[in-house]
Amino acid sequence: MSLLFRDDAYLQEAHAKVVDVTDAGVVLDRSQFYPTGGGQPGDTGRLDWDGGSCVIVDARKGQGQQVMLIPDAGAAWPQVGTEVTQTLDWARRHAHMRVHTALHLLSVVIPLGVTGGQIGAEKGRLDFDMAEPPEDKAALEDALNALIARDLTVSEQWITDAELEANPGLVKTMSVQPPKGAGRVRLVRIGTGKEQIDLQPCGGTHVARTAEIGRVRIGKIENKGRNNRRVNLHLDA
């Protein structure tokens, strides 16, 4: 299966062919829908074909690299072999990209182990291995927005499983390890050369430059147990 969202996170519409239909959903030969994973929700949108259409309410991981598209309850489903046009709910996806990239930057301004995270269309959060909350939330917010305003390039790099094992410092997440076993792992880089500020394994979708995130606000910082603080982040617009 071709994962179009990985090649181009900005692709909003694409043609594909239905290769499988099960009780769980519809599988295409090429998917621009990101499946739920890594704290990022699955994409929504629609499928259109000659004589029919359906709303896609979720996308989930299937077997191997398959992406399972979940049509709305009661909707007509395309049959195997049908040529379809897939269209994303772009506003929602783009918001996920902005929040996801902002959370990478949050892990830069709070350089501690990450114990969990969640991405939404208007806000997201990271949980940190942190005994005490930050003393100055305003300074934290200013530092984060300063990184965003630098308009740094966001790019990717692939390394082998062995290279990742030899560089364990690349992994910031303590609760979930990056997927290994396929022979290679995708890294997301923010900044280039001397301006590089972050490099970590990630399979999600991100904006191309940090300024596209827009201004963000640090929300509530919650106590989630011993040595665990949840930092909430909101898009300002």
C-alpha atoms as one frame of an Amber mdcrd trajectory, in Angstrom:
protein
   0.000   0.000   0.000   1.172   3.519  -0.805   0.938   5.948   2.130   0.339
   9.233   0.324   0.148  11.285   3.529   3.759  10.358   4.216   4.936  11.540
   0.802   2.894  14.764   0.883   1.088  15.876   4.033  -0.557  18.690   2.041
  -2.327  16.393  -0.450  -6.050  17.045  -0.096  -7.496  14.886  -2.879  -6.293
  11.736  -4.638  -7.567   8.856  -6.750  -7.331   5.251  -5.578  -8.785   1.778
  -6.052 -10.629  -0.272  -3.445  -8.622  -3.442  -2.739 -10.576  -4.849   0.225
 -13.885  -4.378   2.018 -14.483  -5.996   5.415 -16.865  -5.528   8.317 -14.243
  -3.162   9.763 -13.981  -0.811   6.801 -12.598  -0.078   3.345  -8.976  -0.494
   2.247  -7.554   1.409  -0.729  -4.375   0.720  -2.696  -3.102   4.210  -1.766
  -4.222   6.250   1.211  -4.016   9.953   1.924  -5.936   9.355   5.182  -3.655
   9.223   8.228  -4.660   6.355  10.559  -4.931   6.933  14.322  -1.515   6.523
  15.924   1.221   8.276  17.861  -1.342  10.448  19.633  -2.666  11.830  16.326
  -6.310  11.110  15.436  -7.249   9.405  12.201  -8.294  11.623   9.308 -11.879
  12.157   8.229 -13.291  13.133   4.842 -15.170  11.424   2.034 -14.961   8.920
  -0.811 -16.688   9.547  -4.142 -17.126   7.122  -7.014 -19.294   6.705 -10.075
 -22.796   6.416  -8.675 -22.014   6.824  -4.989 -20.244   8.501  -2.117 -19.728
   8.084   1.604 -18.417  10.097   4.514 -15.308   8.714   6.221 -15.558   9.216
   9.999 -12.233   7.638  10.991  -9.086   5.964   9.679  -7.329   3.185  11.570
  -4.347   0.915  11.104  -5.056  -2.428   9.495  -2.733  -5.330   8.781   0.820
  -4.406   7.883   0.758  -0.928   6.354  -2.928  -1.059   5.486  -5.146   1.911
   6.366  -8.740   0.977   7.189 -11.269   3.707   6.331 -14.433   3.714   8.441
 -17.552   4.974   6.591 -20.403   6.696   8.414 -23.046   4.368   9.833 -25.632
   3.449   7.227 -23.587   4.763   4.306 -23.188   2.898   1.024 -19.733   1.324
   0.673 -17.751   1.036  -2.564 -17.010  -2.487  -3.746 -13.623  -4.093  -4.393
 -12.168  -2.820  -7.657 -14.050   0.494  -7.581 -12.095   3.602  -8.575 -12.667
   6.299  -5.959 -11.657   9.874  -5.234 -10.615  10.436  -1.613 -11.010  13.928
  -0.172  -9.748  14.967   3.248 -11.428  17.189   5.791  -8.482  19.489   5.193
  -9.193  22.067   7.892  -9.120  19.326  10.545  -5.989  17.649   9.162  -4.120
  20.952   8.859  -4.991  21.793  12.462  -3.569  18.415  13.524  -0.380  19.212
  11.593  -0.029  22.570  13.343  -0.648  21.128  16.817   1.635  18.132  16.203
   4.526  20.322  15.107   3.946  22.667  18.052   4.197  19.705  20.429   7.593
  18.822  18.964   8.679  22.355  19.810   7.191  22.044  23.291   9.501  19.074
  23.849  12.383  21.385  22.927  11.543  24.111  25.442  10.863  21.434  28.084
  13.814  19.056  27.511  12.506  16.195  29.662  11.288  12.684  28.947   7.792
  12.506  27.415   5.444  10.039  29.087   2.392  10.581  26.896   0.688  12.901
  24.456  -2.456  13.665  22.507  -3.191  15.803  19.431  -6.461  17.559  18.659
  -7.692  20.071  16.107  -7.498  23.040  18.476  -5.227  21.836  21.245  -2.817
  19.111  22.279  -0.834  18.034  25.302   2.361  16.341  26.352   2.973  14.578
  29.646   6.493  15.009  30.994   8.654  13.162  33.500   8.625  16.272  35.682
   8.594  16.391  39.488   7.503  20.021  39.787   5.589  22.280  37.380   7.525
  25.010  35.527   8.061  28.070  37.688   7.290  30.581  34.926   4.574  29.491
  32.495   4.670  32.842  30.683   8.395  32.474  29.971   7.748  28.966  28.651
   5.042  30.282  26.326   7.295  33.108  25.109  10.135  30.665  24.352   7.780
  28.397  22.423   6.343  31.227  20.323   9.849  32.520  19.651  10.783  29.149
  18.119   7.617  29.184  16.018   8.372  32.710  14.776  11.815  31.644  13.560
  10.014  29.943  10.644  12.275  26.885  10.745  12.050  24.223   8.061  10.428
  20.909   9.023  11.827  17.935   7.112  12.294  14.192   7.396  15.097  11.652
   7.310  15.053   7.868   7.344  17.492   5.773   9.344  17.842   2.044   9.917
  16.652   0.252  13.045  20.286  -0.365  13.919  21.102   3.347  13.633  18.251
   4.183  16.000  19.402   1.583  18.512  22.875   3.119  18.367  21.410   6.575
  19.069  18.866   6.077  21.886  18.959   9.799  22.707  16.804  10.453  19.616
  13.805   8.905  21.369  12.021  11.356  23.674   8.962   9.248  24.401   9.301
   7.052  27.478   5.899   5.336  27.262   5.857   4.374  23.564   8.836   3.333
  21.504   8.983   4.150  17.769   7.935   1.303  15.481  10.835  -0.922  14.546
  11.092  -4.146  12.623  10.449  -2.787   9.118  14.152  -2.046   8.706  13.944
   1.732   8.834  12.541   4.511  11.002  11.367   7.978   9.998  12.869  10.969
  11.800  11.330  14.451  11.775  13.811  17.334  11.856  13.061  20.945  12.785
  15.656  23.403  11.511  18.661  22.643   9.342  22.403  22.803   9.872  23.360
  25.018  12.809  19.688  25.995  13.186  18.551  22.410  13.837  16.709  22.335
  17.160  14.971  18.955  17.106  15.323  15.507  15.562  13.159  12.613  16.740
  11.315   9.543  15.419   7.746  10.313  14.334   5.293   8.910  11.814   2.737
  11.736  11.930   1.998  14.698   9.707   3.554  18.139  10.230   3.579  21.596
   8.687   6.463  22.479   6.346   7.662  25.489   8.364   7.150  26.413  11.993
   5.627  29.856  11.305   2.640  28.035   9.791   1.710  26.895  13.308   0.761
  30.421  14.309   0.811  31.698  17.856   0.102  29.171  20.613  -0.871  29.413
  24.254   0.215  27.219  27.149  -2.894  26.170  29.043  -3.335  24.293  32.285
  -0.392  22.375  33.718  -1.835  19.370  35.537  -0.454  17.016  38.143  -0.898
  13.484  36.780   0.929  11.604  39.511   4.387  11.359  40.952   6.942  12.879
  38.561   4.292  13.404  35.879   3.032  16.796  34.701   0.632  17.348  31.810
   1.224  20.514  29.791  -1.721  21.601  27.632  -1.158  23.654  24.477  -3.760
  25.632  22.483  -3.733  27.185  19.040  -4.536  30.879  19.402  -6.229  31.064
  16.018
